[in-house]
Short mmCIF file of C-alpha atoms in Angstrom, two decimals:
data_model
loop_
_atom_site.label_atom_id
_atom_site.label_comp_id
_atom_site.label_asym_id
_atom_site.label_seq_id
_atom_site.Cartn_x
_atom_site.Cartn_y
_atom_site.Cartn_z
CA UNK Z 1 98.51 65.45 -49.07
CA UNK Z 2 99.96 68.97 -48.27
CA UNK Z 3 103.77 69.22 -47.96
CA UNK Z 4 105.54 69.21 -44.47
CA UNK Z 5 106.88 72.90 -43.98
CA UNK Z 6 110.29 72.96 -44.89
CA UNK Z 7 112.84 74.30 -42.35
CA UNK Z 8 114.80 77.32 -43.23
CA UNK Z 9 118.39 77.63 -43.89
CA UNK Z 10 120.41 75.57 -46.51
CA UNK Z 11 119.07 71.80 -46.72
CA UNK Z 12 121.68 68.71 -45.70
CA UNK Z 13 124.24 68.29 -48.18
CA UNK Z 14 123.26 64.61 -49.17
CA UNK Z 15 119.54 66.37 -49.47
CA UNK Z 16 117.91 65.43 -53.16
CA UNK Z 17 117.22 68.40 -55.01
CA UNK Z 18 114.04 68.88 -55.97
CA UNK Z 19 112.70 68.34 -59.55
CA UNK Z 20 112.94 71.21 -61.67
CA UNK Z 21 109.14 71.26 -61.86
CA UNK Z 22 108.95 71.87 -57.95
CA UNK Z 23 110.99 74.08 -57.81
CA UNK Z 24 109.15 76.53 -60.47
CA UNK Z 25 105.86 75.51 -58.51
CA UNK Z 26 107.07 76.82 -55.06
CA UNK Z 27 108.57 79.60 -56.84
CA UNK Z 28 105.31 80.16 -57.73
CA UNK Z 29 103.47 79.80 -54.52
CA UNK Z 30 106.12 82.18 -52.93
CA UNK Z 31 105.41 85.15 -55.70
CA UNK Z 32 101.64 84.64 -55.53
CA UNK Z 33 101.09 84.60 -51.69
CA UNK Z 34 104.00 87.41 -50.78
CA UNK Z 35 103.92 89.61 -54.40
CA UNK Z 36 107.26 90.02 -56.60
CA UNK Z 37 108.43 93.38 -54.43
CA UNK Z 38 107.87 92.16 -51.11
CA UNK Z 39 109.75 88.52 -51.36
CA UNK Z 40 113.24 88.71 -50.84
CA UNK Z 41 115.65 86.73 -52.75
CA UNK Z 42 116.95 84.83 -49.32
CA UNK Z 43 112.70 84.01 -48.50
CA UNK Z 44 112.90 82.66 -51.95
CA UNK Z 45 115.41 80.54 -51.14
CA UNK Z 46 114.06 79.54 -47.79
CA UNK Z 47 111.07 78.67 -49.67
CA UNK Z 48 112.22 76.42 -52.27
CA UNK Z 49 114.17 74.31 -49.03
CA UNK Z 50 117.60 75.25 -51.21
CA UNK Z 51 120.45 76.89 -50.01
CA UNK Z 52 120.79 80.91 -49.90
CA UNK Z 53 123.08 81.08 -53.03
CA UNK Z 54 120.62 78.85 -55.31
CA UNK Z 55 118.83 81.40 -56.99
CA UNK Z 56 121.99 83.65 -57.43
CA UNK Z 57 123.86 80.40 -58.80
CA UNK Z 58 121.06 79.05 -61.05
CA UNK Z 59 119.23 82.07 -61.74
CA UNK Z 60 121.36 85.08 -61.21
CA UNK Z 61 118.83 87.67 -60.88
CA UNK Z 62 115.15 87.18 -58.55
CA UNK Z 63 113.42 88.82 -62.42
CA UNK Z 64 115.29 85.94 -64.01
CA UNK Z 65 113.87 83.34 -61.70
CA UNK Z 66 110.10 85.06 -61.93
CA UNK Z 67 110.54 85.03 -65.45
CA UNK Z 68 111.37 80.83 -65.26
CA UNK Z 69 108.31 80.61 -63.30
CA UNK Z 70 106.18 82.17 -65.55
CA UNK Z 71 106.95 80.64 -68.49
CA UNK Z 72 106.52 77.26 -66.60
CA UNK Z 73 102.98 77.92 -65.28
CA UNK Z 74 101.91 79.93 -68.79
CA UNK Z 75 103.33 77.18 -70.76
CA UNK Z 76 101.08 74.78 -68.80
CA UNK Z 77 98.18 76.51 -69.07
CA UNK Z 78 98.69 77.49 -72.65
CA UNK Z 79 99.18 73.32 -73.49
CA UNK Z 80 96.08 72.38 -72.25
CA UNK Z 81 94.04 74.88 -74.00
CA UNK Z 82 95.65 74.11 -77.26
CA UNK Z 83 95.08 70.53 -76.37
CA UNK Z 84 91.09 70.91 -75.99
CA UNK Z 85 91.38 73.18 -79.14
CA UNK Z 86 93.32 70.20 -81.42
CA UNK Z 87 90.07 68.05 -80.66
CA UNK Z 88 87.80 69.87 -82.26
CA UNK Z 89 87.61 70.75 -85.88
CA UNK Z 90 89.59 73.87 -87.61
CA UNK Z 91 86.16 75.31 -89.24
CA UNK Z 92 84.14 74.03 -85.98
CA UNK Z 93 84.91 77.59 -84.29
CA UNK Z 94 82.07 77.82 -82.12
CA UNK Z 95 83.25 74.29 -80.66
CA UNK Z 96 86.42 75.53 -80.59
CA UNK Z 97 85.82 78.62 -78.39
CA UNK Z 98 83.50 76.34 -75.82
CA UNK Z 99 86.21 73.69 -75.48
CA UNK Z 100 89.12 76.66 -75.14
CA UNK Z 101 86.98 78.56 -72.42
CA UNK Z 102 86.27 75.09 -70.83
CA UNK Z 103 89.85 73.91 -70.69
CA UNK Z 104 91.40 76.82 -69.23
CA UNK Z 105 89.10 77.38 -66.07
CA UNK Z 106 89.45 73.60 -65.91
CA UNK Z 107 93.77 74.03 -65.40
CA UNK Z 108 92.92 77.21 -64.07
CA UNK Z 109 90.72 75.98 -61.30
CA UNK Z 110 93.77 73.43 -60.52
CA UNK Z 111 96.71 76.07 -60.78
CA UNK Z 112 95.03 79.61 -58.94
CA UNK Z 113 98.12 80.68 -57.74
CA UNK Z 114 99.12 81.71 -61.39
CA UNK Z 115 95.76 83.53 -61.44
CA UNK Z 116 97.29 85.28 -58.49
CA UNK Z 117 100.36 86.41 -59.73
CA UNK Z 118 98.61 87.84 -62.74
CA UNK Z 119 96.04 89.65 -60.76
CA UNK Z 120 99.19 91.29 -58.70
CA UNK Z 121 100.85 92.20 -61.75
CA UNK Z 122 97.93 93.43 -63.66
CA UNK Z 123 97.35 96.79 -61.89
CA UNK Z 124 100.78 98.42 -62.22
CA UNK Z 125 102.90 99.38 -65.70
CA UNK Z 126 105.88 97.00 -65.58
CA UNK Z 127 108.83 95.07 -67.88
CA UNK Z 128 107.06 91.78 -65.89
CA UNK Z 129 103.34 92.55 -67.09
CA UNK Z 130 104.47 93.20 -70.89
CA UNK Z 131 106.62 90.10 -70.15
CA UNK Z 132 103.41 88.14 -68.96
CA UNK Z 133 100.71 89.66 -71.80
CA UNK Z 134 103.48 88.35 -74.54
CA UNK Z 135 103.55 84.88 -72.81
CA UNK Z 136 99.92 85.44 -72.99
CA UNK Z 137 99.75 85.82 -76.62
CA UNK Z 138 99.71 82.21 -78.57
CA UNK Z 139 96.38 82.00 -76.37
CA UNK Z 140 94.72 85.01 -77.91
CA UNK Z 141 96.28 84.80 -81.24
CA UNK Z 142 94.45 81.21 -81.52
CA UNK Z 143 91.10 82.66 -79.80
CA UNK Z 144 91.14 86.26 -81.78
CA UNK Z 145 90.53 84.56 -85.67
CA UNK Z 146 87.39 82.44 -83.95
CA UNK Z 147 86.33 85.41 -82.16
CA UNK Z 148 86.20 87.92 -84.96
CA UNK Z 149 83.74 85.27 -87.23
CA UNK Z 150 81.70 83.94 -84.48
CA UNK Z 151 80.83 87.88 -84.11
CA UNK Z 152 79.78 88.13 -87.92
CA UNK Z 153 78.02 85.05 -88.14
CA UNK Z 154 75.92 86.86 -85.02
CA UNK Z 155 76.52 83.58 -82.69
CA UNK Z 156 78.92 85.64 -80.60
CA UNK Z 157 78.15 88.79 -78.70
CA UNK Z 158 79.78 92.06 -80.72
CA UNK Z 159 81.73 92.95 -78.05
CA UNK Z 160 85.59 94.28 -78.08
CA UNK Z 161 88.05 91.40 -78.45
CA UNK Z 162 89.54 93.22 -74.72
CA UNK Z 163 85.86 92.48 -73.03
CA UNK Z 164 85.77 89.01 -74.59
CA UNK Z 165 89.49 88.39 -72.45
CA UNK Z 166 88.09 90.15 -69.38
CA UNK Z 167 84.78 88.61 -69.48
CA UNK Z 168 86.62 85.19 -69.27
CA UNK Z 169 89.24 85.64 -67.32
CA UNK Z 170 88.04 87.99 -64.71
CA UNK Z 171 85.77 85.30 -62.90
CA UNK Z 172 88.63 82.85 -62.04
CA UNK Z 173 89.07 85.42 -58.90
CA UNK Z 174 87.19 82.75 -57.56
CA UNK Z 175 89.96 80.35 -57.18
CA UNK Z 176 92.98 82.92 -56.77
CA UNK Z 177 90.93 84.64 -53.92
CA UNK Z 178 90.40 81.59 -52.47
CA UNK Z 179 89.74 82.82 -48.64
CA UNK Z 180 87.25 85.36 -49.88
CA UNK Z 181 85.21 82.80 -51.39
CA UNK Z 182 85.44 80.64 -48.64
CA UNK Z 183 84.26 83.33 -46.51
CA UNK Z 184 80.81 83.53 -48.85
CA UNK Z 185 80.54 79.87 -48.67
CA UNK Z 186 82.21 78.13 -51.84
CA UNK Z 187 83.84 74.83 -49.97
CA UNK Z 188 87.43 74.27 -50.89
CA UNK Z 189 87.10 70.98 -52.93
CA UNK Z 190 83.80 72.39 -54.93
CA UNK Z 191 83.98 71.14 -58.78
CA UNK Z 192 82.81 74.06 -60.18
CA UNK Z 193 84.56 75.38 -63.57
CA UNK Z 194 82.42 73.41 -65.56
CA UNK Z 195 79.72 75.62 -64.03
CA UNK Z 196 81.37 78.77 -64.55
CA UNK Z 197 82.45 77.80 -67.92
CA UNK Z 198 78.76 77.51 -68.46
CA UNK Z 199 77.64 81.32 -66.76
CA UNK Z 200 80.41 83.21 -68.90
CA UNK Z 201 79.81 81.77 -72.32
CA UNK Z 202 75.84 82.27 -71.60
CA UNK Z 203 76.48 85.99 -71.42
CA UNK Z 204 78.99 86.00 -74.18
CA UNK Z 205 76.58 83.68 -76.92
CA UNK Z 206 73.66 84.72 -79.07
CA UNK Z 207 72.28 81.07 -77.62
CA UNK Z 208 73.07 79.23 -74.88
CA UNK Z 209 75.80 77.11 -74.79
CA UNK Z 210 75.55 73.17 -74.53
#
C-alpha cells in the first residue's frame, strides 16, 4: 500500500520516529525524484515528516545525510549480490557471473530510485560520484577476477572490463525511468529482470546463457 502524504512542518511531539531504515529510504526517494542541488535541506526535512532541525541535529551537513543514504541503499544492493555469489562455487565463475548479473537487476528492479540517483550523479565530476564509484567497488572487485578468465577461457565476450559494467548496468533505465517506460507500454507491476538478465548476458556470452 503506498504511504499517506505526510503533512509538512515538524510532526506532533508524542509522534514515533521513524525507523532508521525509513528514514534513509525517503531520503532516498527525495534525492532521486528532486536531484542533490535542487532539494533543500528544509524539503528534506518536510519529506522525512521530521522536524526542520533533524537533519542539522542528526546529520549536520545535507552531503552527510546523502552520504548515509547511499551507503544504506549500496550496502543493500551490494548484500544481495554477494549473497547469490556465496551460492555458487569459488571456481564455478561462469555461474557466478549469471547468478551476480541475476541478483542485482532482481534488487535493482525492487529499489530504482537508487538507479536514479546514480544516473543523476553520473554525468557531472563530483566528491559524491567518486564517493558513489568507491561504494561501488566490493561489487566490481568480486566481478573483475571472474571477468578477466571467463574472457580467456573465450566463454565471455573480450570486451573492456568498463563495457562489461555499462553493458549491465545501463539497461536498468528501465526501472529508474519508470514513466518513460510506461509511456512505451511496460505495465508497472511487469516481472521482468529475469528477462533482462537473460538479453544482457546473451550479448555478453560466447553461448547463450541458461
Amino acid at each position: 500500500m503506498p504511504r499517506a502524504p505526510r503533512a509538512p512542518g515538524r510532526p506532533p511531539a508524542d509522534a514515533a520516529l521513524p525507523e532508521l531504515a525509513e528514514i534513509l529510504q525517503r531520503g532516498l526517494e527525495a534525492f532521486a525524484e528532486l536531484g542533490y542541488e535542487a532539494v533543500s535541506v528544509r524539503q528534506l526535512n518536510e519529506r522525512l515528516g521530521m522536524g526542520h532541525t533533524f537533519i542539522h541535529d542528526r546529520y549536520r551537513t545535507k552531503d552527510a545525510f546523502w552520504r548515509a543514504v547511499m551507503d544504506a541503499a549500496v550496502a543493500q544492493v551490494n548484500e544481495e549480490v554477494m549473497a547469490a555469489l556465496a551460492h555458487e562455487r569459488p571456481t564455478d565463475d561462469l555461474a557466478r557471473l549469471i547468478a551476480g548479473v541475476r541478483a542485482f537487476h532482481q534488487v535493482s528492479a525492487r529499489h530504482p530510485h537508487l538507479g536514479r540517483v546514480v544516473d543523476y550523479e553520473a554525468g557531472r565530476d563530483s566528491p559524491r560520484l567518486a564517493y558513489l564509484h568507491t561504494l561501488m567497488s566490493p561489487l566490481n572487485d568480486a566481478a573483475h577476477p571472474a571477468f578477466e578468465q571467463l574472457v580467456r577461457q573465450g566463454v565471455l565476450r573480450d570486451i573492456p572490463f568498463y563495457l562489461f559494467h555499462f553493458a549491465v548496468t545501463k539497461p536498468l533505465a528501465m526501472y529508474s525511468q519508470a514513466p518513460l517506460a510506461r509511456l512505451f507500454g511496460r505495465p508497472d507491476d511487469a516481472a521482468d529482470h529475469e528477462l533482462l538478465s537473460t538479453v544482457v548476458l546473451n550479448g555478453l556470452l560466447t553461448q547463450p546463457a541458461e
